[in-house]
XYZ file of C-alpha atoms in Angstrom:
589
model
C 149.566 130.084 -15.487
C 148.926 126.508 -16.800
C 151.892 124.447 -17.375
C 150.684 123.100 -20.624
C 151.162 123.290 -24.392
C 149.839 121.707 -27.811
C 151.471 119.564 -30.232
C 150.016 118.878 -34.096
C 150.693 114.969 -33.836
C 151.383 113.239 -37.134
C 147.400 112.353 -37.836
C 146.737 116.147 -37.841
C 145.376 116.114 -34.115
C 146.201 118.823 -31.159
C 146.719 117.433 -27.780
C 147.617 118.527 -24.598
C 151.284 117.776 -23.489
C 152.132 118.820 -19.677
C 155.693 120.267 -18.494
C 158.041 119.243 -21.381
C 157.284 118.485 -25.138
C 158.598 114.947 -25.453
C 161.106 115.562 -28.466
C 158.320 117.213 -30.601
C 159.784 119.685 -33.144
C 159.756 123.358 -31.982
C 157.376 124.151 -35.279
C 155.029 121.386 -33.562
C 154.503 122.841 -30.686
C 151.764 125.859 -29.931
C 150.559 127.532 -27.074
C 147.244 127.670 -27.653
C 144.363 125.000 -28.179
C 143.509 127.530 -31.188
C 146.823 128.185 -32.491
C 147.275 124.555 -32.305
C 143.804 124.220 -34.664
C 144.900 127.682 -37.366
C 147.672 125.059 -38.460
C 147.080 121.575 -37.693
C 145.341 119.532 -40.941
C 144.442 121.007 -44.038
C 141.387 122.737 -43.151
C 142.718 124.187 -40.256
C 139.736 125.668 -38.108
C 137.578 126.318 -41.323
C 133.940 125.781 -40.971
C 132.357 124.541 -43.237
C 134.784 123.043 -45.075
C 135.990 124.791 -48.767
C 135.343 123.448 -51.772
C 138.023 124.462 -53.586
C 141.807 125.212 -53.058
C 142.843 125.398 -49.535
C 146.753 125.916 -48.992
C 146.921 127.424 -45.562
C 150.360 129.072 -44.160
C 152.146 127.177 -40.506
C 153.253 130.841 -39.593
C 151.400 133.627 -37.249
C 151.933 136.944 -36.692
C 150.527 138.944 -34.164
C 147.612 141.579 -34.808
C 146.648 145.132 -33.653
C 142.473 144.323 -33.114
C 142.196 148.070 -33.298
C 143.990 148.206 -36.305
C 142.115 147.037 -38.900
C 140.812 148.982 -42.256
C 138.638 148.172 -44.817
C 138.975 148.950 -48.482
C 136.228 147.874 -50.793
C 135.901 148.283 -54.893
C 132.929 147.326 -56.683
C 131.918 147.498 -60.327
C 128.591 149.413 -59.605
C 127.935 150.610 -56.413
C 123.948 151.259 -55.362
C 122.978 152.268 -52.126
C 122.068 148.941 -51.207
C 125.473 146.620 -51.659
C 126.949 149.781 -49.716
C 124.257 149.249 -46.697
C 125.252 145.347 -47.014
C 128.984 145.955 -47.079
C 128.671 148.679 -43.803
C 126.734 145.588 -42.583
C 129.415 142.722 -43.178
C 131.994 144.972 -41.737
C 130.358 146.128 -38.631
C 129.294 142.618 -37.672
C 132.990 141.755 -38.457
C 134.519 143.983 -36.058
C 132.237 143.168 -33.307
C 132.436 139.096 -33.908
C 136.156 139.298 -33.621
C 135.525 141.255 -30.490
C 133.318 139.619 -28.868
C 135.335 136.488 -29.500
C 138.504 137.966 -27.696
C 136.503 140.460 -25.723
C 138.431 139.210 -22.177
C 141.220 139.737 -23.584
C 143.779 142.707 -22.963
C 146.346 142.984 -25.730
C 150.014 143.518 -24.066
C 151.855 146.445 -24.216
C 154.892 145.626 -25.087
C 154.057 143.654 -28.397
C 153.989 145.387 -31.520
C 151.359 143.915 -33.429
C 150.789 144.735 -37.137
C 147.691 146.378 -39.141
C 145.612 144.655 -41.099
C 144.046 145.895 -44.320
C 140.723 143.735 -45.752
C 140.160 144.787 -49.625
C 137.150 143.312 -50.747
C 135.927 143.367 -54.514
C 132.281 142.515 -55.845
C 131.783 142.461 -59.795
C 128.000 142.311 -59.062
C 126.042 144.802 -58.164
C 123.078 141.945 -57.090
C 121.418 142.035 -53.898
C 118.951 139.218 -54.398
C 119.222 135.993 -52.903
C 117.990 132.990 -54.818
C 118.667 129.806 -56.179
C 120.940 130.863 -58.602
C 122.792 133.950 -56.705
C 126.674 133.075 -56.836
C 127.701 133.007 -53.795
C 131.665 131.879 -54.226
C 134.790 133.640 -53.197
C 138.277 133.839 -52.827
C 140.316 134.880 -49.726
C 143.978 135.610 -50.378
C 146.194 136.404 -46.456
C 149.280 137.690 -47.563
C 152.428 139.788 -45.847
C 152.270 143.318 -47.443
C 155.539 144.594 -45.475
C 156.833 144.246 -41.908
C 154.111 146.674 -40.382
C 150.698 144.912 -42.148
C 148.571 141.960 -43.254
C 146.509 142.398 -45.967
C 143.508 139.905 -46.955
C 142.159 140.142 -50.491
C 138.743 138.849 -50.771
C 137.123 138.501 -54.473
C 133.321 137.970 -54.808
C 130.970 138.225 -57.542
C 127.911 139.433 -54.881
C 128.023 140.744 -51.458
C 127.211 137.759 -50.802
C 130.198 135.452 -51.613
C 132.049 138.770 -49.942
C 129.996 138.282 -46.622
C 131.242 134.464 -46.712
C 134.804 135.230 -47.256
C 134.780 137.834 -44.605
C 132.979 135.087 -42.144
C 136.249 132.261 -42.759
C 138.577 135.140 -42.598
C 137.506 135.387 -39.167
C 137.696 132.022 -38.520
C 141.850 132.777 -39.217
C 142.377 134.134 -35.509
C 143.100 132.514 -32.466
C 143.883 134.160 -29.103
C 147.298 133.258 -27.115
C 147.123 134.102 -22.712
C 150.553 135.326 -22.286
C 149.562 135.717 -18.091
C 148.851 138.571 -16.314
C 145.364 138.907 -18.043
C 147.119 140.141 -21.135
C 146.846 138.505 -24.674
C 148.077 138.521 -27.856
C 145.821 137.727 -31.296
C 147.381 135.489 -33.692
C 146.530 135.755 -36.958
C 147.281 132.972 -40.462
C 149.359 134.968 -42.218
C 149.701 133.428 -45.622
C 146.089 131.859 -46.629
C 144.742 131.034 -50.324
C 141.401 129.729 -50.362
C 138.416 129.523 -53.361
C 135.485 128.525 -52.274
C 131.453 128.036 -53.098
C 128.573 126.171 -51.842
C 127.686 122.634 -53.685
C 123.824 123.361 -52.852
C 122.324 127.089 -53.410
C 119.768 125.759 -51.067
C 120.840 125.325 -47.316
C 118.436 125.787 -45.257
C 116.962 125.864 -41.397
C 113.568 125.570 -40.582
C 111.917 127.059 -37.239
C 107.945 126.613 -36.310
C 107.191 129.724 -34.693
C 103.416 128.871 -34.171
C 103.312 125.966 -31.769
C 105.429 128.152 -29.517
C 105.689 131.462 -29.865
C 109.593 132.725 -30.100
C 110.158 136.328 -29.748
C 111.916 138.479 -32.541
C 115.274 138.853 -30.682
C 115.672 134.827 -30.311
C 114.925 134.822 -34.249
C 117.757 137.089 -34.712
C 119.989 134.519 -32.388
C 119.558 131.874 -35.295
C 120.284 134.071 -38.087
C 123.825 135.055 -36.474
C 124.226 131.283 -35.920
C 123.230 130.613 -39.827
C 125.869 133.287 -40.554
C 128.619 131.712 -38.678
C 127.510 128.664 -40.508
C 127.102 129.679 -43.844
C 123.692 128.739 -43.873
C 121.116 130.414 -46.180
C 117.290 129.945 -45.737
C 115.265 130.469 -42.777
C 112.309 128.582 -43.714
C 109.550 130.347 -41.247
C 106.926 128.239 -40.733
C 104.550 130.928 -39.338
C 101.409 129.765 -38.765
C 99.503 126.276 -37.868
C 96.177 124.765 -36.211
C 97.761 125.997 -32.652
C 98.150 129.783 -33.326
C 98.654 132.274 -36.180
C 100.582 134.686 -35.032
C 101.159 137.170 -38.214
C 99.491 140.580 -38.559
C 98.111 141.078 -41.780
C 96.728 144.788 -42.498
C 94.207 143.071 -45.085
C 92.977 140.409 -42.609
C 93.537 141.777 -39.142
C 90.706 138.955 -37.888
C 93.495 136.336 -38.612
C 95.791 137.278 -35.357
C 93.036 138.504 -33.690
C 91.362 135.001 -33.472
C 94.682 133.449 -33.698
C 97.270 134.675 -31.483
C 97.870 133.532 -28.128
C 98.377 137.059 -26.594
C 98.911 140.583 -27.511
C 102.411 139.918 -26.468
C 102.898 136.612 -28.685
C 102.652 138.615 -32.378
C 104.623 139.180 -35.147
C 103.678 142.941 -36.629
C 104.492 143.781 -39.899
C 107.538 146.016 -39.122
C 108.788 142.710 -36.753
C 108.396 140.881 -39.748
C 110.846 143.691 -42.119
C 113.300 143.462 -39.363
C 113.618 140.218 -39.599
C 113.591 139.816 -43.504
C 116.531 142.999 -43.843
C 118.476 140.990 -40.905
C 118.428 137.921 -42.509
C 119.196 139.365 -46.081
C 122.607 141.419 -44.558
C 124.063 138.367 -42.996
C 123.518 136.409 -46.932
C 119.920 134.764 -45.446
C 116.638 134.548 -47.428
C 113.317 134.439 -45.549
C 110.936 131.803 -47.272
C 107.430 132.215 -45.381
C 105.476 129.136 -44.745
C 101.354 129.401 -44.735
C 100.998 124.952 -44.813
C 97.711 124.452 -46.278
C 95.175 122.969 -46.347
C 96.055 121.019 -43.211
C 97.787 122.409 -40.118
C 95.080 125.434 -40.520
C 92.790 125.820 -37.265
C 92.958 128.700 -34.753
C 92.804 131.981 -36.082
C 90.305 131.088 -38.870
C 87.439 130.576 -36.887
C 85.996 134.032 -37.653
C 83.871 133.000 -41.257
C 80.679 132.599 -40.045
C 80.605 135.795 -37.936
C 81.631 137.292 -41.011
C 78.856 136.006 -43.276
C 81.647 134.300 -44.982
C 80.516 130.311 -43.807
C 83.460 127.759 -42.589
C 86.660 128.656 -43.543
C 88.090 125.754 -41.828
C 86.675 122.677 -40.360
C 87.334 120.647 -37.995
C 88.712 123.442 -35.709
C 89.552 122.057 -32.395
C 87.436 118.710 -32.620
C 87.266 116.253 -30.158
C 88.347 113.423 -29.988
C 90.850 114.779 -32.236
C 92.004 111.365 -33.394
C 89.299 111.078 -35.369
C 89.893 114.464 -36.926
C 93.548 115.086 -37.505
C 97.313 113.680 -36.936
C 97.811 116.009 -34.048
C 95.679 117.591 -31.546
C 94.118 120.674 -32.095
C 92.672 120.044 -35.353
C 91.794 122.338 -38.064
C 91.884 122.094 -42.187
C 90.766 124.670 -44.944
C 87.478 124.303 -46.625
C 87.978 123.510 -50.079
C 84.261 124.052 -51.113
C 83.465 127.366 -49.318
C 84.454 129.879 -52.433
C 84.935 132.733 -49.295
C 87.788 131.120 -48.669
C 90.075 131.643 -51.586
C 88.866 135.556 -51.372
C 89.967 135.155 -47.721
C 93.810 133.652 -49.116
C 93.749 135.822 -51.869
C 93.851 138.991 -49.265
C 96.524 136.403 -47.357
C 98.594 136.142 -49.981
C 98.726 139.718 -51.044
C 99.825 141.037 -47.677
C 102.876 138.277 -47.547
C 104.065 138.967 -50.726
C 104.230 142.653 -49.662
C 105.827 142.036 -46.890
C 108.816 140.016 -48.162
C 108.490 141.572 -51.614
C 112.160 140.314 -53.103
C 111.359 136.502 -52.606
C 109.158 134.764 -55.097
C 109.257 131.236 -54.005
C 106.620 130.560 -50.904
C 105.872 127.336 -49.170
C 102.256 126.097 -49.007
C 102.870 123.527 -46.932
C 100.578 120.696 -47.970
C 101.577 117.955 -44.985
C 99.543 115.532 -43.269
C 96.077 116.164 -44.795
C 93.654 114.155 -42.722
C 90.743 112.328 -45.302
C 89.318 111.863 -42.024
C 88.253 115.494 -41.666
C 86.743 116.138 -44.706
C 84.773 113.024 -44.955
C 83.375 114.065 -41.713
C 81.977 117.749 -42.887
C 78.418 117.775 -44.417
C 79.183 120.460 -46.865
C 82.382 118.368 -48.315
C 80.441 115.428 -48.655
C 77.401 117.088 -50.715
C 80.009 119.048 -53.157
C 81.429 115.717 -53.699
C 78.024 113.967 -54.127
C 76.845 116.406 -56.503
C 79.807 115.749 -58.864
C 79.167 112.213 -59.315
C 82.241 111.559 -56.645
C 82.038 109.653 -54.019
C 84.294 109.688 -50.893
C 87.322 106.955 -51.438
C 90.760 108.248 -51.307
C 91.093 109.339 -55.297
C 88.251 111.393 -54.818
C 89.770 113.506 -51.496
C 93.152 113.693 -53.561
C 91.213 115.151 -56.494
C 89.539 117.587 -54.181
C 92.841 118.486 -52.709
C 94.894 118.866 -55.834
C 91.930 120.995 -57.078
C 92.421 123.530 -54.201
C 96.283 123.769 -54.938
C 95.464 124.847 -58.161
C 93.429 127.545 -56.862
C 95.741 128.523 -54.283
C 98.421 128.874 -57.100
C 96.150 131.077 -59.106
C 96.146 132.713 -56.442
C 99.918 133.303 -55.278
C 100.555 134.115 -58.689
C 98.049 137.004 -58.614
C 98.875 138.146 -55.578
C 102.833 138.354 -57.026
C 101.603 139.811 -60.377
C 99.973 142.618 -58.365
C 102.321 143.635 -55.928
C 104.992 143.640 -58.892
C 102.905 146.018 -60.904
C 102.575 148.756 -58.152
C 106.025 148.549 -57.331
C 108.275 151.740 -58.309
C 111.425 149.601 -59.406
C 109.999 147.116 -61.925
C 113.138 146.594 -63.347
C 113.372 143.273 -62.479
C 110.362 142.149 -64.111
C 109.703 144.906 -66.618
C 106.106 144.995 -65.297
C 105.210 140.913 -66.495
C 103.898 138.481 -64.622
C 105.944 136.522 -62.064
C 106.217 132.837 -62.593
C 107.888 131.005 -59.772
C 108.224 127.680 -58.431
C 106.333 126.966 -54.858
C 107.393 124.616 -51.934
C 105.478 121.532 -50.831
C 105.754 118.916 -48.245
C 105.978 115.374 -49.525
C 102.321 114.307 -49.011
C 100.280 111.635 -50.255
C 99.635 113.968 -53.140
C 103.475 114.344 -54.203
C 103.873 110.251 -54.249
C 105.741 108.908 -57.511
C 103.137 106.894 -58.300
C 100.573 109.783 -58.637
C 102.370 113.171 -58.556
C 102.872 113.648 -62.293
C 98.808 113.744 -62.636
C 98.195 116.217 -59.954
C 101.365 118.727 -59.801
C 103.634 119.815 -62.231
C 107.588 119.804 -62.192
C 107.969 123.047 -63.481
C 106.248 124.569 -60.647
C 106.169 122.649 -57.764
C 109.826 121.598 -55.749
C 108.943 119.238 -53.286
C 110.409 118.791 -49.621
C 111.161 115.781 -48.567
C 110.188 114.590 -44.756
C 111.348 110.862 -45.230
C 113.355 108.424 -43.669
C 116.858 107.931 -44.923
C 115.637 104.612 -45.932
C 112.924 105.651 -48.129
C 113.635 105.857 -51.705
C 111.170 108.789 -52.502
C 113.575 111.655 -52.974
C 115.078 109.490 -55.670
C 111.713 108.677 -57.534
C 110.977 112.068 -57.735
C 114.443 113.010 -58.425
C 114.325 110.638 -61.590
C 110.735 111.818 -62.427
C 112.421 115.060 -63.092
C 111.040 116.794 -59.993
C 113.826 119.641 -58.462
C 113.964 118.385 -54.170
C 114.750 119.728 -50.596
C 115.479 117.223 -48.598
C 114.612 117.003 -44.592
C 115.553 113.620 -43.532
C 113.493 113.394 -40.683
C 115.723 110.458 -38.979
C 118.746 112.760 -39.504
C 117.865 116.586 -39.817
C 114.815 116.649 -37.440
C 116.294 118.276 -34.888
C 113.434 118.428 -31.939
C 113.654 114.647 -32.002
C 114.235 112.436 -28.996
C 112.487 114.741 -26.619
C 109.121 113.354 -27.181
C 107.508 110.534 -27.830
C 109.321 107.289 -29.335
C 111.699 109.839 -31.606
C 115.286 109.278 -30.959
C 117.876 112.316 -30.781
C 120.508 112.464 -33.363
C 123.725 113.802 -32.391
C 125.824 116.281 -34.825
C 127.256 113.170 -36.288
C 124.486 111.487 -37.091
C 123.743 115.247 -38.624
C 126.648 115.471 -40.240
C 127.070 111.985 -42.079
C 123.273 112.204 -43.770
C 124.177 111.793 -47.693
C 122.333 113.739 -49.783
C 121.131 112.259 -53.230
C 123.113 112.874 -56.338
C 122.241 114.264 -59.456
C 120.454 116.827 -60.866
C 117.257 118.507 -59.301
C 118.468 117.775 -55.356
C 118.646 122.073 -54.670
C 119.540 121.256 -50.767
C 118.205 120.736 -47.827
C 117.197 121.639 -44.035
C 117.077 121.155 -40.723
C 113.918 121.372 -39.265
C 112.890 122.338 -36.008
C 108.936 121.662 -34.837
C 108.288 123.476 -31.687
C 105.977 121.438 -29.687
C 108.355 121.053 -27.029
C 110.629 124.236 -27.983
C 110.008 127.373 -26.973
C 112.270 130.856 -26.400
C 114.451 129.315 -23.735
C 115.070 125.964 -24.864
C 115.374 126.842 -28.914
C 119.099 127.804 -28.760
C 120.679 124.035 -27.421
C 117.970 122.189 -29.408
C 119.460 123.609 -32.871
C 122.642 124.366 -32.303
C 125.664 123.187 -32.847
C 123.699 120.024 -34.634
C 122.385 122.417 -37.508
C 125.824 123.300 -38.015
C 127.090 119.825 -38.610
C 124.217 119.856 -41.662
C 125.961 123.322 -42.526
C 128.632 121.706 -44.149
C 127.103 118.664 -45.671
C 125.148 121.079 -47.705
C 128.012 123.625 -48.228
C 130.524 121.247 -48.836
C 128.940 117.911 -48.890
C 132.483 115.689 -48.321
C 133.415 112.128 -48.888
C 134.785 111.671 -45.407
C 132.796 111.025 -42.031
C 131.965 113.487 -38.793
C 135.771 112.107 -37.494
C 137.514 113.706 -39.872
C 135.437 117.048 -38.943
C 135.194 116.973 -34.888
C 138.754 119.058 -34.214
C 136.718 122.143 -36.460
C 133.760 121.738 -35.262
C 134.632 122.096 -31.948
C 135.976 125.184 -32.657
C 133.315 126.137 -34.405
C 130.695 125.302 -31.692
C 133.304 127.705 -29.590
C 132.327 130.998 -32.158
C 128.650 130.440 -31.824
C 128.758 130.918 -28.121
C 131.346 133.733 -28.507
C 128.252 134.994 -30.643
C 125.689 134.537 -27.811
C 124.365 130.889 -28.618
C 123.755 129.019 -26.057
C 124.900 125.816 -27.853
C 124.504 122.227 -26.079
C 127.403 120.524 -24.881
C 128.803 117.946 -27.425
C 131.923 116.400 -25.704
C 133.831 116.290 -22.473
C 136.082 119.316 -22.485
C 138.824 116.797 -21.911
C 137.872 115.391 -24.923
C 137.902 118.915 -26.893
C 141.457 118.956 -25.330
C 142.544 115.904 -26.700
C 141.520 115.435 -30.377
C 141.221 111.661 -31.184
C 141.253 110.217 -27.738
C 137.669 109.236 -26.867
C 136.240 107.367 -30.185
């Protein structure tokens, strides 16, 4: 057995000590790196960071893992928040297992039950921008023979995230001989709630195709983190992997194999897996750039040129990145093509209303180059300067938002429980990248604030989140030099590490609803995705959970710790540190 122990210094750090403990007080001294974190600092091992009242206990006690019981009350109970709750405590159960699954309790100790009651007022099982998603976790001493942890939510939702930091109470002790003991807080009171409803991850799934059961990796990761949007961006010029029983030629022309699709029951799996673990699934079709392979199938069809500009060479000439492929705004086929598109998403993710478009890195280039563009323009009197191609443009995103909004409006009406909408049309906001068409200086002519939130790609420099901030516009922000996380692995980008992650400030103020990460898979596929996103997209976790006045130093004790759940989880995380300098908070800055 190591010869070692942990103090809690002064500054709220645990160190390593060797063979004696220097003077330290007894109630300093732990024997555990963990048991060291559960009581060292205010926080503790809590990741993200509350937002409210945090008064954690100094003492332990020592817990049966087998001996644990659930007791739940809710105002009105539907078949649903019970699936969600069977959910939160299964995946309870087995994270604290897997966590301490090498560990053999000994049989001598007599550790004590512990009873979880949960409450949820809220019988809601929608995730949106306004879902309430706070809680409060009370860890109390019933009696000498149990623990009990209270946990009050309004949604399953807020129930799921107090369940997730009472985990994070726990911490494993070796006592030799293979044989453990788990340590548990027991006296906690913490209220807590996100400061952004949006909080989000972003994964391109059509440069590289990544298979169903990686997907599922980053949605337990976004769990541990408290995360709450997978943003899928699903399709681009390179593939479109989707099956869509109204357009089966789009994966037909634009998968890469057989094996590299996403059917329609993948796609459910994925939506119910993220919704369980308090995730949303916001689908991403970017148009009318980004849009090559898979819509090549128009003229067979009798249906002319969806796209143009499908893999041209030289491609510089054509787009911003090889292969090359935009929509054709001019062909009317096409919008009876998106309207079929749009239909068969909304079905399949029928609870979420918001969609991204896309809308990025439009290339002027293209459609000046395409006979047919150039005579529609002609004939209107237009001719081909840059006004003229934004005009064009902002004309097809009004189409395409006729066009999402029929495509909600019908799937609403055939639904059986139109209680939510009492059978009238759907109104909701849509997603799109900051573009030349979402500049300050032109935006308010082309797009209006009441149903378009715009994404921000910028530099941290760039003051364009803040124009459109103040021109009333609501934002997601994805600093690119921050929260672009496939960075510094290609080209001249340079890699940010999680502090870099952590410390991006977010603007103040009204309309700012979160942000992302964002992960572009050019150079990520199935086996390199894990280490490329995490722990980084945790650090940008809790800037948009918490979003705190202090730096990544005051955070690097938790998140080690936390990096240490997400592989107990099965993420293959990067390394971050030295393990010496996991071992000894403080020492290597």
């Amino acid at each position: 057995m190591c010869n070692s122990i942990r103090l809690c210094t002064k500054e709220h750090q645990c160190i390593k000590e060797y063979g004696s403990i220097n003077g330290s007080a007894k109630s300093d001294v732990f024997p555990s790196l963990n048991c060291c974190r559960l009581v060292c600092g205010k926080f503790g091992p809590l990741w993200p960071r509350p937002t409210g009242r945090v008064d954690l206990g100094k003492n332990t006690t020592i817990i049966n893992p087998s001996n644990i019981r659930f007791e739940q009350t809710w105002s009105n109970q539907t078949a649903e928040v019970k699936n969600i709750m069977n959910e939160i405590k299964k995946k309870f159960l087995l994270n604290l297992s897997q966590e301490f699954k090498h560990q053999t309790m000994l049989a001598n100790s007599t550790p004590m039950e512990l009873i979880i009651k949960i409450h949820t007022a809220s019988d809601t099982t929608n995730i949106n921008w306004t879902t309430d998603e706070s809680y409060s976790l009370n860890v109390f001493l019933e009696n000498i023979t149990s623990v009990v942890a209270k946990i009050e939510a309004n949604t399953v939702f807020g129930a799921r995230h107090g369940c997730e930091t009472l985990l994070q109470l726990f911490a494993t002790v070796n006592e030799g001989n293979s044989t453990a003991s788990l340590h548990m807080l027991s006296q906690a009171i913490i209220i807590d709630g996100p400061t952004y409803p949006h909080r989000g991850l972003l994964i391109d799934t059509a440069r590289n195709y990544i298979p169903i059961k990686c997907l599922k990796r980053q949605l337990d990761a976004m769990a541990a983190s408290k995360m709450n949007v997978f943003h899928w961006h699903i399709t681009d010029t390179q593939s479109f992997p989707i099956q869509l029983d109204r357009v089966p030629e789009m994966v037909a022309n634009g998968a890469y194999s057989d094996d590299a699709i996403y059917s329609s029951n993948d796609v459910r799996k994925i939506i119910r897996y993220a919704k369980y673990r308090g995730i949303r699934v916001i689908f991403e079709l970017d148009a009318p750039a980004h849009a090559g392979n898979g819509w090549q199938w128009g003229p067979d069809k009798e249906l002319g040129n969806l796209a143009v500009c499908v893999n041209q060479q030289p491609w510089r000439n054509f787009c911003i990145q090889p292969p090359c492929g935009q929509l054709n705004p001019v062909n009317p086929n096409l919008y009876t093509v998106l309207q079929d598109v749009y239909y068969d998403l909304v079905t399949l993710n029928k609870e979420e209303t918001v969609f991204h478009m896309g809308g990025d890195e439009v290339f002027f280039g293209c459609w000046n180059s395409t006979e047919e563009i150039v005579r529609y323009l002609n004939n209107r009197g237009m001719g081909q300067n840059a006004t003229d191609f934004l005009t064009l443009w902002s004309e097809f995103q009004n189409n395409v938002l006729r066009l999402w909004d029929n495509a909600l409006y019908i799937v609403n009406q055939n639904r059986t429980d139109t209680s939510a909408t009492n059978g009238k049309r759907v109104i909701s906001p849509v997603i799109l990248w900051s573009s030349r068409l979402t500049d300050p200086s032109v935006i308010e002519h082309f797009l209006s604030r009441e149903r378009y939130v715009i994404q921000t790609w910028v530099s941290s420099a760039n003051s364009v989140p803040q124009e459109l901030q103040n021109l009333g516009y609501n934002i997601i922000v994805s600093t690119k030099d921050a929260w672009y996380l496939d960075h510094g692995f290609w080209g001249a980008t340079t890699y940010y590490n999680w502090k870099k992650v952590y410390d991006n400030p977010l603007p103040k103020g009204n309309g700012i609803l979160g942000g992302e990460v964002c992960v572009w898979t050019e150079f990520i596929d199935a086996y390199t995705l894990d280490n490329r996103i995490w722990p980084r997209a945790a650090a940008a976790g809790e800037r948009l959970w918490s979003n705190p006045t202090t730096k990544s130093l005051e955070a690097e004790s938790r998140f080690f710790r936390h990096r240490e759940r997400l592989i107990s989880r099965g993420i293959q995380t990067e390394a971050i540190a030295p393990q010496w300098c996991q071992q000894n908070q403080g020492q290597c800055h």
